[in-house]
Amino acid sequence: EVQLVESGGGLVQPGGSLRLSCVAAGCACNNHAMGWGRQAPGKGLEWVSGSSASGMTTSYANFVKGRFAISRDSAKDTLYLQMNSLKVEDSAVYSCAHSPGDAVVVATTDYDYWGQGTQVTVSS
């Protein structure tokens, strides 16, 4: 079974940066697309960013484009999300996700496994 474990969340001031990590196990995860989603209190899960299996193709939700960067290290089976210029409205639980295919996925419903998530709080 695929297991995804996120880390790197925390409390940061507006304008600050965080780097999230997601270690994958139980799969040939380097052959699969992966991504990040987030859920704020009282809101539904929303897609944030996705990466193809190779990492050569990436995609971002408009509300993070230019501020966040997704990457992956195949040697470490790890997916990253570098978050810069953070805003209060970015506060949420961020979770990584595994896709059954290798192409970038932009819909949360098209991922088949999700991690438990890591809390990101942006506040002054």
Short mmCIF file of C-alpha atoms in Angstrom, two decimals:
data_model
loop_
_atom_site.label_atom_id
_atom_site.label_comp_id
_atom_site.label_asym_id
_atom_site.label_seq_id
_atom_site.Cartn_x
_atom_site.Cartn_y
_atom_site.Cartn_z
CA GLU A 1 0.00 0.00 0.00
CA VAL A 2 1.21 3.48 -0.83
CA GLN A 3 2.23 5.56 2.15
CA LEU A 4 2.83 9.29 1.97
CA VAL A 5 4.29 11.22 4.89
CA GLU A 6 4.50 15.01 4.82
CA SER A 7 6.66 17.31 6.90
CA GLY A 8 7.86 20.90 6.96
CA GLY A 9 4.73 22.75 7.97
CA GLY A 10 4.65 25.36 10.70
CA LEU A 11 3.90 28.96 11.63
CA VAL A 12 5.30 31.68 9.39
CA GLN A 13 4.70 35.39 8.98
CA PRO A 14 3.11 36.82 5.84
CA GLY A 15 5.73 37.11 3.13
CA GLY A 16 7.74 34.24 4.56
CA SER A 17 8.71 30.89 3.09
CA LEU A 18 8.34 27.21 3.90
CA ARG A 19 9.45 24.03 2.18
CA LEU A 20 7.22 21.00 2.48
CA SER A 21 8.47 17.46 1.94
CA CYS A 22 6.59 14.25 1.21
CA VAL A 23 8.31 10.90 1.48
CA ALA A 24 6.64 8.12 -0.49
CA ALA A 25 6.82 4.40 0.23
CA GLY A 26 5.12 1.21 -0.88
CA CYS A 27 5.08 2.02 -4.58
CA ALA A 28 7.19 2.53 -7.67
CA CYS A 29 6.41 6.16 -7.02
CA ASN A 30 9.02 7.48 -9.44
CA ASN A 31 6.80 6.11 -12.23
CA HIS A 32 3.77 8.04 -11.07
CA ALA A 33 2.65 11.64 -11.14
CA MET A 34 2.28 13.28 -7.76
CA GLY A 35 0.92 16.52 -6.42
CA TRP A 36 -0.16 18.70 -3.53
CA GLY A 37 -3.56 19.72 -2.28
CA ARG A 38 -4.72 21.80 0.66
CA GLN A 39 -7.73 22.15 2.90
CA ALA A 40 -8.51 25.15 5.05
CA PRO A 41 -10.97 24.99 7.97
CA GLY A 42 -14.54 24.91 6.72
CA LYS A 43 -13.48 24.54 3.09
CA GLY A 44 -13.12 21.66 0.68
CA LEU A 45 -9.93 20.07 -0.57
CA GLU A 46 -8.38 22.12 -3.38
CA TRP A 47 -5.61 21.18 -5.78
CA VAL A 48 -2.43 23.26 -5.49
CA SER A 49 0.21 21.79 -7.78
CA GLY A 50 1.12 18.68 -9.73
CA SER A 51 4.21 17.08 -11.21
CA SER A 52 4.56 14.45 -13.90
CA ALA A 53 6.41 11.26 -13.04
CA SER A 54 9.58 12.57 -14.63
CA GLY A 55 9.27 15.97 -12.99
CA MET A 56 9.67 17.61 -16.37
CA THR A 57 6.08 18.85 -16.47
CA THR A 58 4.53 20.79 -13.63
CA SER A 59 1.31 22.71 -13.14
CA TYR A 60 0.00 25.18 -10.57
CA ALA A 61 -3.29 26.57 -9.39
CA ASN A 62 -3.63 30.23 -10.33
CA PHE A 63 -3.65 31.33 -6.70
CA VAL A 64 -0.08 29.99 -6.12
CA LYS A 65 1.44 30.48 -9.56
CA GLY A 66 4.70 32.41 -9.34
CA ARG A 67 4.99 31.84 -5.59
CA PHE A 68 5.14 28.04 -5.16
CA ALA A 69 7.42 25.51 -6.84
CA ILE A 70 6.99 21.75 -6.95
CA SER A 71 9.91 19.38 -7.41
CA ARG A 72 10.85 15.79 -6.78
CA ASP A 73 13.98 13.83 -5.93
CA SER A 74 13.66 10.35 -7.39
CA ALA A 75 16.68 9.06 -5.48
CA LYS A 76 14.97 9.92 -2.20
CA ASP A 77 11.37 9.13 -3.27
CA THR A 78 10.54 12.60 -2.07
CA LEU A 79 8.23 15.31 -3.39
CA TYR A 80 8.75 18.94 -2.37
CA LEU A 81 6.73 22.12 -2.36
CA GLN A 82 8.68 25.34 -1.98
CA MET A 83 6.30 28.06 -0.83
CA ASN A 84 7.40 31.70 -1.04
CA SER A 85 5.62 35.01 -0.44
CA LEU A 86 3.11 33.26 1.77
CA LYS A 87 -0.22 34.92 2.46
CA VAL A 88 -2.66 34.54 5.34
CA GLU A 89 -5.08 32.84 2.94
CA ASP A 90 -2.49 30.12 2.28
CA SER A 91 -3.10 28.75 5.78
CA ALA A 92 -4.32 25.16 5.49
CA VAL A 93 -3.40 21.52 5.92
CA TYR A 94 -1.24 20.59 2.94
CA SER A 95 -1.26 16.98 1.74
CA CYS A 96 0.65 15.22 -0.99
CA ALA A 97 -1.01 12.83 -3.35
CA HIS A 98 -0.15 9.90 -5.64
CA SER A 99 -1.64 9.42 -9.09
CA PRO A 100 -2.22 6.07 -10.85
CA GLY A 101 -0.74 7.53 -14.05
CA ASP A 102 2.42 9.39 -15.07
CA ALA A 103 0.96 12.60 -16.51
CA VAL A 104 0.30 15.72 -14.47
CA VAL A 105 -3.01 15.61 -12.61
CA VAL A 106 -4.93 18.82 -11.86
CA ALA A 107 -8.05 17.45 -10.15
CA THR A 108 -8.06 16.17 -6.58
CA THR A 109 -10.47 13.37 -7.55
CA ASP A 110 -7.92 11.88 -9.96
CA TYR A 111 -5.38 11.05 -7.25
CA ASP A 112 -5.68 7.63 -5.61
CA TYR A 113 -3.69 8.07 -2.38
CA TRP A 114 -3.31 11.00 -0.02
CA GLY A 115 -1.07 11.64 2.96
CA GLN A 116 -2.29 12.84 6.35
CA GLY A 117 -1.02 16.35 5.76
CA THR A 118 1.04 19.00 7.49
CA GLN A 119 -0.35 22.23 8.93
CA VAL A 120 0.76 25.55 7.47
CA THR A 121 -0.27 28.67 9.36
CA VAL A 122 0.52 32.13 8.00
CA SER A 123 -0.04 34.80 10.61
CA SER A 124 1.58 37.90 12.03
#
